[in-house]
Amino acid sequence: MFCFQCEQTAGGTGCTKGGVCGKTPEVAALQDLLIYELKGLSLGALEADKVGIHDEEVDRFTVEALFSTLTNVDFDPDRFVVLLNQGVKLREQLREKVKKAGGKADIADESALFQPAATLEGLVAQGDKVGIKSDHQADPDVLALKELLIYGIKGGAAYADHARILGKTDAAITRFLYEALAATRNAALGVNDLVSLVLKCGEINLKTMELLDAAHTEAYGHPVPTAVPLGAKKGKAILVSGHDLKDLDELLQQTAGKGINVYTHGEMLPTHGYPGLKKHPHFYGHYGTAWQNQKKEFAAFPGAILMTTNCIQKPAESYQDNIFTAGLVGWPGVTHIADRNFTPVIEKALALHGFPEDVPGKSVLVGFGRNAVLGVADKVIEGVKSKAIRHFFLVAGCDGAKPGRNYYTEFVEKVPKDCVVLTLACGKFRFFDKDLGDIGGIPRLLDIGQCNDAYSAIAIAGALANAFGCGVNDLPLSMVLSWYEQKAVAILLTLLHLGIRDIRLGPSLPAFVTPNILNVLVQNFNIMPISTPDEDLKAILG
């Protein structure tokens, strides 16, 4: 196997014996094979588009299959066998439709002719032949850009899946997924062509995140500032981790009146700000921190656990019987809820002892999405004009276990008291419970939400730029980002598409970006690695 799609890849170069994430070589091969199959399916989907055929089932499959290969989502080889066979079936059905419509049905590319082996072992062998390192003649820079494009659309597919679950789709989004996948089979494309496609990926991801923002706010209302308890309440308990609001909503409805308190974990923390979710009296508080700490935190939780999307780690034996997966998440031996009937989760929670007594704890503020922040935009603008607010820092992105992430804690602690910190995604757990005070009633630490809510941060920056009559790059705003997996890659590509410069990225740069490609990013966007908090703050503030 060879995989370097996440920031924590082994040795900073690539996982070859097993994934740092827990992915086995077997699953790695199946994921590589699924991506290869999707390339062939995409070639067919583009031909179908030429004769006016749009297959929504192929759209749904493509989005779900891409999301399934994202880091820390699906580790179950049996589910990939199902996906691989389903993909070929859809490809052949689409081919017949194109043929009847008079289009080009026969595509010579090997990925479009692929037939899955009959056994798991055979599929793994096929996957071993089509992985990242399979083309020994590939130009390193071209390969780097193709992989960057693949990782960008994986992240975008995750956001598209969340939106689709809530009834929001856009054919332009899936069409680009096909274009991007097909482009990686085009040997004629050079560096400049692929750079353009990578930036277009950022453009399409912006559209996708806007669609997801609409899905969330139309279903559950705009987030409002909300204090979330970090303690616990006596009684039976269910812990919900991941990102999916629909799963949480359904669980809250199904647990109403059953004497069970529902807690969030990880990136589910911001869901407490949504009026349509916080209305449930048994939606109590937040337990734990970021995804990489779940083994310790899940083992200590005295109730059932539901993992709704990516970020699952290998369950410890101590809680394997108490954890359940939903949606596209999978782990061998863990009970999967396929239909949002959470009865098994509820029964497990009722059978476990729960919290024997109240556990006191502080609270944290969430709910500072674009609607809440722009609702006090006049105060923010006045604060800048009066020099009460000197600078804004967006300190956001993924958390992780790799050394170097304490930088973000120290950075926020050292941000001067006349500056405001905006944050989103699970990187905030390095500092989310710190009391930074306020400036004129505006909290100095504003939690914008999940990584899924990055559109809010972009909308806030755009609105402030309009108010001041300048570009976003001219605002007193600096972005200090951490990354881990492919949703963060998609967001970064969106920022580059928007022309955002001077982004600081860490704790280490992607292994799949070659020196030449990094140089392109530096020359065009002045993207740079983090150094030390003191050095970076001095460089930004002078």
XYZ file of C-alpha atoms in Angstrom:
542
model
C 0.000 0.000 0.000
C 0.913 3.626 -0.324
C -1.195 6.446 1.089
C -0.274 10.038 1.850
C -3.650 11.747 1.757
C -3.658 12.895 5.407
C -1.339 15.165 7.362
C -0.287 12.481 9.811
C 0.991 10.064 7.178
C 3.909 7.943 8.353
C 7.243 9.749 8.446
C 5.670 12.696 6.673
C 6.059 10.797 3.395
C 3.485 7.990 3.173
C 1.965 4.965 4.887
C 3.223 1.708 3.372
C 2.576 -1.035 5.935
C -0.683 0.188 7.415
C -2.393 3.525 7.779
C -1.645 5.766 10.736
C -5.431 6.163 10.747
C -5.895 2.418 11.288
C -6.518 1.561 7.638
C -5.272 -1.890 6.687
C -3.397 -2.540 3.422
C -6.472 -4.514 2.358
C -8.822 -1.551 2.822
C -6.271 0.814 1.250
C -6.226 -1.336 -1.884
C -10.021 -1.459 -2.024
C -10.224 2.325 -1.692
C -7.671 2.789 -4.475
C -9.689 0.410 -6.628
C -12.915 2.307 -5.933
C -11.306 5.602 -6.990
C -10.040 3.886 -10.154
C -13.531 2.572 -10.873
C -15.022 6.038 -10.299
C -12.695 7.450 -12.955
C -14.137 5.039 -15.506
C -17.696 5.747 -14.364
C -17.026 9.466 -14.721
C -15.863 9.086 -18.302
C -19.200 7.437 -19.017
C -21.147 10.112 -17.129
C -19.526 12.854 -19.226
C -20.512 11.042 -22.427
C -24.050 10.687 -21.055
C -24.164 14.418 -20.422
C -23.389 15.074 -24.100
C -26.634 13.318 -25.100
C -28.743 14.892 -22.358
C -28.680 12.005 -19.898
C -28.370 12.865 -16.226
C -28.540 9.907 -13.835
C -29.236 10.976 -10.241
C -28.427 7.487 -8.932
C -24.935 7.762 -10.459
C -24.592 11.218 -8.877
C -25.510 9.879 -5.447
C -23.206 6.882 -5.783
C -20.246 8.997 -6.887
C -20.604 11.374 -3.947
C -20.999 8.560 -1.411
C -18.164 6.481 -2.865
C -15.753 9.415 -2.808
C -16.724 10.266 0.773
C -16.222 6.619 1.785
C -12.528 6.853 0.869
C -11.926 9.994 2.937
C -9.684 9.559 5.990
C -11.321 7.960 9.055
C -14.653 7.119 7.417
C -15.019 3.494 6.336
C -12.651 0.737 7.442
C -14.942 -2.195 6.591
C -13.701 -4.197 3.558
C -17.076 -5.884 3.058
C -18.749 -2.525 2.428
C -16.202 -1.670 -0.236
C -16.950 -4.946 -2.002
C -20.594 -3.863 -2.191
C -19.638 -0.408 -3.488
C -17.334 -1.809 -6.164
C -19.988 -4.134 -7.545
C -22.642 -1.433 -7.347
C -20.446 0.998 -9.264
C -19.888 -1.373 -12.168
C -23.601 -2.127 -12.329
C -24.424 1.580 -12.527
C -21.700 2.102 -15.149
C -23.135 -0.591 -17.386
C -26.692 0.687 -16.966
C -25.517 4.159 -17.906
C -23.643 2.789 -20.911
C -26.834 1.202 -22.222
C -28.723 4.473 -21.829
C -26.020 6.331 -23.743
C -26.008 3.691 -26.460
C -29.784 3.977 -26.943
C -29.488 7.772 -27.127
C -26.892 7.515 -29.889
C -23.959 8.662 -27.774
C -20.474 7.259 -27.355
C -21.104 4.167 -25.276
C -17.823 2.336 -25.744
C -14.910 4.009 -23.949
C -11.477 2.518 -24.478
C -9.930 3.680 -21.201
C -9.067 0.716 -18.975
C -10.826 2.252 -15.972
C -14.097 2.239 -17.963
C -13.668 -1.441 -18.815
C -12.773 -2.588 -15.312
C -14.537 -5.706 -14.029
C -14.318 -6.530 -10.327
C -12.836 -9.842 -9.226
C -15.205 -12.366 -7.687
C -13.395 -12.590 -4.348
C -12.135 -10.134 -1.749
C -8.595 -11.351 -2.305
C -8.957 -10.788 -6.031
C -10.256 -7.251 -5.502
C -7.336 -6.439 -3.221
C -4.919 -7.699 -5.880
C -6.631 -5.486 -8.451
C -6.406 -2.519 -6.124
C -2.692 -3.048 -5.576
C -2.159 -2.480 -9.304
C -3.939 0.898 -9.575
C -2.734 2.827 -6.535
C -0.879 6.136 -6.388
C 2.474 4.604 -7.277
C 1.150 2.415 -10.105
C 2.337 4.760 -12.886
C 6.106 4.605 -12.591
C 6.565 7.007 -15.522
C 4.398 9.783 -14.046
C 5.901 13.237 -13.733
C 6.080 13.969 -9.965
C 4.523 17.434 -10.323
C 1.684 16.158 -12.507
C 1.057 13.292 -10.079
C 1.051 15.729 -7.144
C -1.549 17.940 -8.796
C -3.723 14.991 -9.773
C -3.658 13.748 -6.193
C -4.364 17.252 -4.883
C -7.364 17.364 -7.224
C -8.591 13.958 -6.034
C -8.268 14.952 -2.380
C -10.065 18.226 -3.064
C -13.048 16.469 -4.620
C -13.093 13.919 -1.798
C -13.534 16.791 0.645
C -16.103 18.448 -1.571
C -18.010 15.180 -1.865
C -18.272 15.031 1.929
C -19.956 18.445 1.984
C -22.171 17.482 -0.969
C -23.292 14.332 0.840
C -24.279 16.299 3.947
C -26.293 18.685 1.775
C -27.933 15.852 -0.192
C -29.072 14.176 3.022
C -31.030 17.362 3.762
C -32.480 17.511 0.246
C -30.057 19.926 -1.407
C -28.301 18.928 -4.646
C -26.748 20.709 -7.604
C -25.947 18.926 -10.879
C -23.074 21.373 -11.519
C -21.293 19.974 -8.464
C -21.449 16.340 -9.519
C -20.560 17.277 -13.102
C -17.314 18.764 -11.831
C -16.620 15.623 -9.815
C -16.834 13.716 -13.105
C -14.622 16.255 -14.887
C -11.989 16.066 -12.168
C -11.955 12.272 -11.992
C -11.812 11.981 -15.786
C -8.998 14.533 -15.962
C -6.742 12.272 -13.931
C -6.971 9.746 -16.804
C -5.865 12.340 -19.369
C -2.138 11.988 -19.984
C -2.119 15.120 -22.151
C -2.821 17.466 -19.251
C 0.190 19.366 -17.949
C 0.925 21.367 -14.808
C -0.879 24.528 -15.949
C -4.002 22.583 -16.940
C -4.091 20.832 -13.599
C -3.469 24.011 -11.589
C -6.552 25.472 -13.293
C -8.581 22.385 -12.393
C -7.385 22.514 -8.786
C -8.530 26.128 -8.487
C -11.829 25.234 -10.152
C -12.192 22.546 -7.483
C -11.990 25.372 -4.936
C -14.666 27.287 -6.834
C -17.014 24.292 -6.920
C -16.353 23.556 -3.253
C -17.443 27.108 -2.416
C -20.721 26.406 -4.216
C -21.014 23.129 -2.310
C -20.411 24.728 1.089
C -22.958 27.441 0.274
C -25.445 24.688 -0.576
C -24.722 22.941 2.724
C -25.098 26.205 4.642
C -28.549 26.637 3.076
C -29.432 23.021 3.923
C -28.485 23.459 7.585
C -30.073 26.855 8.138
C -33.310 26.072 6.294
C -33.745 22.853 8.255
C -32.672 24.009 11.719
C -32.484 27.817 11.645
C -29.451 30.090 11.856
C -27.191 29.302 14.837
C -27.524 31.669 17.790
C -24.970 32.316 20.554
C -25.462 29.526 23.084
C -23.679 28.476 26.269
C -22.982 24.729 26.207
C -22.273 22.871 29.491
C -19.090 20.801 29.568
C -20.204 18.850 32.621
C -22.743 16.040 32.772
C -26.207 15.427 34.135
C -27.230 12.454 36.258
C -28.922 9.805 34.148
C -28.714 7.628 31.042
C -26.672 9.046 28.184
C -25.904 8.919 24.469
C -22.832 10.582 22.941
C -23.000 11.739 19.307
C -19.793 12.365 17.374
C -18.993 13.177 13.754
C -20.761 15.944 11.815
C -24.228 14.951 10.627
C -27.116 17.161 11.810
C -29.837 14.932 10.344
C -28.670 11.934 12.385
C -28.623 14.058 15.542
C -32.082 15.441 14.802
C -33.552 11.972 14.308
C -31.875 10.667 17.471
C -33.202 13.585 19.522
C -36.716 12.904 18.289
C -36.468 9.177 18.985
C -35.069 9.670 22.513
C -37.679 12.245 23.589
C -39.290 11.267 26.878
C -37.094 8.213 27.421
C -35.003 9.636 30.254
C -31.845 9.804 28.153
C -29.617 12.872 27.917
C -27.867 13.438 24.586
C -24.330 14.845 24.502
C -22.118 15.947 21.639
C -18.498 15.074 20.990
C -15.941 16.568 18.610
C -17.340 18.621 15.752
C -20.909 18.111 16.902
C -20.333 20.813 19.550
C -21.624 23.677 17.324
C -24.970 21.910 16.804
C -26.070 23.268 20.190
C -26.483 26.663 18.520
C -29.189 25.584 16.049
C -32.717 26.531 17.237
C -34.213 23.434 15.626
C -31.917 21.179 17.661
C -31.441 23.071 20.932
C -35.226 23.083 21.491
C -35.006 19.506 22.795
C -34.756 19.655 26.609
C -32.729 16.433 26.805
C -30.055 17.805 24.432
C -27.801 18.608 27.341
C -24.141 19.396 26.743
C -20.749 18.521 25.286
C -18.430 15.728 26.409
C -14.790 15.412 25.407
C -12.690 17.145 22.795
C -11.409 16.272 19.325
C -11.439 13.041 17.336
C -7.927 11.864 18.222
C -8.828 11.666 21.929
C -11.864 9.451 21.462
C -10.267 6.220 22.689
C -9.761 7.699 26.133
C -12.971 9.731 26.123
C -15.252 7.049 24.666
C -13.880 4.480 27.121
C -14.857 6.750 30.023
C -18.323 7.598 28.696
C -20.999 5.620 30.619
C -23.524 5.396 27.777
C -24.006 4.539 24.113
C -21.983 6.248 21.394
C -23.100 7.121 17.859
C -20.518 7.984 15.197
C -22.287 9.831 12.383
C -19.510 10.684 9.894
C -15.760 10.701 9.475
C -13.310 10.799 12.383
C -13.823 7.294 13.784
C -10.775 5.580 15.258
C -10.341 1.881 15.893
C -12.687 1.226 18.838
C -11.051 -0.061 21.995
C -12.319 -3.376 23.289
C -13.660 -1.628 26.398
C -16.365 0.196 24.428
C -16.690 -1.695 21.123
C -20.082 -3.066 22.168
C -21.299 0.443 23.063
C -20.439 2.235 19.805
C -22.585 2.374 16.667
C -21.921 3.792 13.213
C -24.290 5.501 10.797
C -24.261 6.843 7.252
C -21.021 6.098 5.411
C -19.012 5.283 8.543
C -18.010 1.686 9.086
C -15.756 -0.463 11.230
C -15.656 -4.283 11.110
C -17.607 -5.763 14.003
C -19.340 -2.506 14.970
C -23.143 -2.382 14.637
C -24.170 -0.150 11.738
C -27.421 1.820 11.694
C -28.396 2.040 8.036
C -31.904 3.499 8.212
C -31.794 6.065 11.065
C -33.794 3.745 13.273
C -31.710 4.276 16.389
C -33.526 1.736 18.554
C -30.330 -0.340 19.115
C -28.507 2.792 20.303
C -31.358 3.727 22.645
C -31.618 0.205 24.058
C -27.873 0.138 24.703
C -28.058 3.514 26.488
C -30.902 2.294 28.700
C -28.953 -0.867 29.547
C -25.808 1.018 30.585
C -25.531 2.765 33.949
C -25.163 6.341 32.684
C -23.879 9.129 34.921
C -24.566 8.254 38.586
C -24.597 11.939 39.591
C -24.261 15.419 38.162
C -20.733 16.314 37.040
C -20.029 20.051 37.362
C -18.122 21.823 34.620
C -17.640 25.145 32.900
C -19.501 26.106 29.726
C -18.375 27.345 26.305
C -20.052 29.638 23.801
C -21.005 28.458 20.298
C -23.322 29.781 17.608
C -21.356 32.630 16.020
C -22.224 31.762 12.428
C -22.476 34.376 9.714
C -25.973 35.472 10.732
C -24.980 36.069 14.365
C -21.702 37.846 13.571
C -23.125 40.003 10.798
C -26.000 40.870 13.118
C -23.481 42.868 15.175
C -21.420 43.988 12.188
C -21.941 47.629 13.105
C -20.238 47.044 16.463
C -17.427 45.137 14.781
C -16.879 47.892 12.201
C -16.959 50.591 14.859
C -14.512 48.568 16.957
C -12.067 48.479 14.051
C -12.506 52.173 13.225
C -12.004 53.185 16.849
C -8.957 50.899 17.032
C -10.526 48.942 19.898
C -10.134 45.926 17.598
C -6.699 45.874 15.999
C -6.801 42.561 14.130
C -8.814 39.399 13.465
C -7.263 35.949 13.406
C -9.004 32.955 11.856
C -7.369 30.080 13.743
C -9.150 27.096 12.292
C -8.887 23.629 10.816
C -8.407 20.053 11.952
C -6.960 18.739 15.171
C -4.722 15.689 15.338
C -2.309 13.707 17.465
C 0.899 14.546 15.620
C 3.361 16.746 17.580
C 3.360 20.433 16.709
C -0.289 21.250 17.259
C 0.380 22.901 20.611
C 1.439 25.805 18.396
C -2.241 26.716 17.990
C -2.893 26.772 21.735
C 0.119 28.960 22.363
C -0.729 31.210 19.405
C -4.227 31.947 20.705
C -2.945 32.492 24.235
C -0.471 35.058 22.924
C -2.856 36.935 20.631
C -2.989 40.508 22.048
C -6.084 41.530 23.980
C -7.130 44.022 21.302
C -7.529 41.217 18.743
C -10.403 38.809 18.028
C -10.003 35.091 17.293
C -12.471 33.402 14.946
C -12.409 29.626 14.907
C -14.084 26.636 13.300
C -13.593 22.869 12.931
C -12.054 20.618 15.562
C -8.751 22.504 15.738
C -10.557 24.763 18.227
C -10.317 22.084 20.892
C -6.760 23.238 21.486
C -8.225 26.413 23.048
C -12.054 26.275 22.929
C -12.531 26.485 26.700
C -10.237 29.458 27.307
C -11.797 32.679 28.586
C -10.368 35.414 26.374
C -12.806 38.072 27.561
C -14.491 40.518 25.193
C -14.015 43.812 23.376
C -16.969 46.144 23.793
C -19.295 43.190 24.411
C -17.980 41.177 21.469
C -16.368 37.923 22.697
C -12.714 37.692 21.708
C -13.214 34.013 20.837
C -15.980 33.423 18.291
C -16.840 29.814 17.398
C -18.186 29.884 13.837
C -18.952 26.160 13.821
C -17.876 22.899 12.193
C -15.477 22.551 9.272
C -18.790 22.183 7.385
C -19.482 25.821 8.296
C -16.452 27.300 6.546
C -18.846 29.130 4.221
C -19.834 31.270 7.229
C -16.246 32.411 7.725
C -15.944 33.283 4.038
C -19.259 35.176 4.123
C -18.179 37.135 7.197
C -14.852 38.096 5.595
C -16.600 39.127 2.372
C -19.194 41.245 4.207
C -16.514 43.037 6.245
C -14.494 43.693 3.092
C -17.572 45.219 1.455
C -18.260 47.348 4.535
C -14.723 48.730 4.508
C -14.635 49.091 0.721
C -11.592 46.871 0.304
C -10.576 43.374 -0.682
C -10.410 40.501 1.809
C -6.603 40.574 1.586
C -6.696 44.210 2.744
C -8.673 43.471 5.909
C -6.944 43.327 9.297
C -7.446 39.557 9.079
C -4.925 36.710 9.103
C -5.589 33.025 8.564
C -3.626 30.515 10.599
C -4.852 27.068 9.610
C -4.268 23.470 10.607
C -5.084 20.568 8.334
C -5.490 16.826 8.656
C -7.743 15.348 5.983
C -9.389 16.027 2.659
C -12.196 18.374 3.752
C -9.478 20.764 4.932
C -7.800 20.399 1.524
C -11.062 21.370 -0.201
C -11.439 24.454 2.013
C -7.853 25.503 1.318
C -8.491 25.214 -2.432
C -11.566 27.422 -2.000
C -9.502 30.083 -0.250
C -6.943 29.942 -3.053
C -9.728 30.199 -5.646
C -10.860 33.379 -3.862
C -7.339 34.767 -4.130
C -6.677 34.776 -0.389
C -2.991 35.363 0.288
C -0.588 34.969 3.205
C -2.241 31.856 4.662
C -0.149 30.135 7.316
C -0.569 26.350 7.234
C 0.589 23.648 9.607
C 1.666 21.786 11.547
C 3.378 20.333 8.457
C 2.907 20.752 4.737
C 1.222 18.030 2.618
C 3.447 15.140 1.597
C 1.742 15.036 -1.805
C 2.839 18.592 -2.708
C 6.194 18.572 -4.506
C 8.738 21.388 -4.105
C 7.839 22.733 -7.553
C 4.103 22.830 -6.789
C 4.781 24.393 -3.390
C 6.776 27.057 -5.175
C 3.765 27.813 -7.391
C 1.607 28.259 -4.285
C 4.197 30.495 -2.653
C 4.651 32.671 -5.740
C 0.939 33.089 -6.436
C -0.553 33.109 -2.926
C 2.372 33.557 -0.523
C 1.178 30.476 1.349
C 3.664 29.619 4.080
C 4.271 27.091 6.851
C 3.748 28.127 10.455
C 6.929 28.908 12.386
C 6.579 29.813 16.074
C 3.691 31.759 17.637
C 5.990 34.630 18.599
C 7.592 34.888 15.162
C 4.278 34.632 13.318
C 2.521 37.189 15.525
C 5.441 39.594 15.094
C 5.380 39.141 11.319
C 1.616 39.748 11.192
C 1.250 42.582 13.695
C 4.670 44.174 13.431
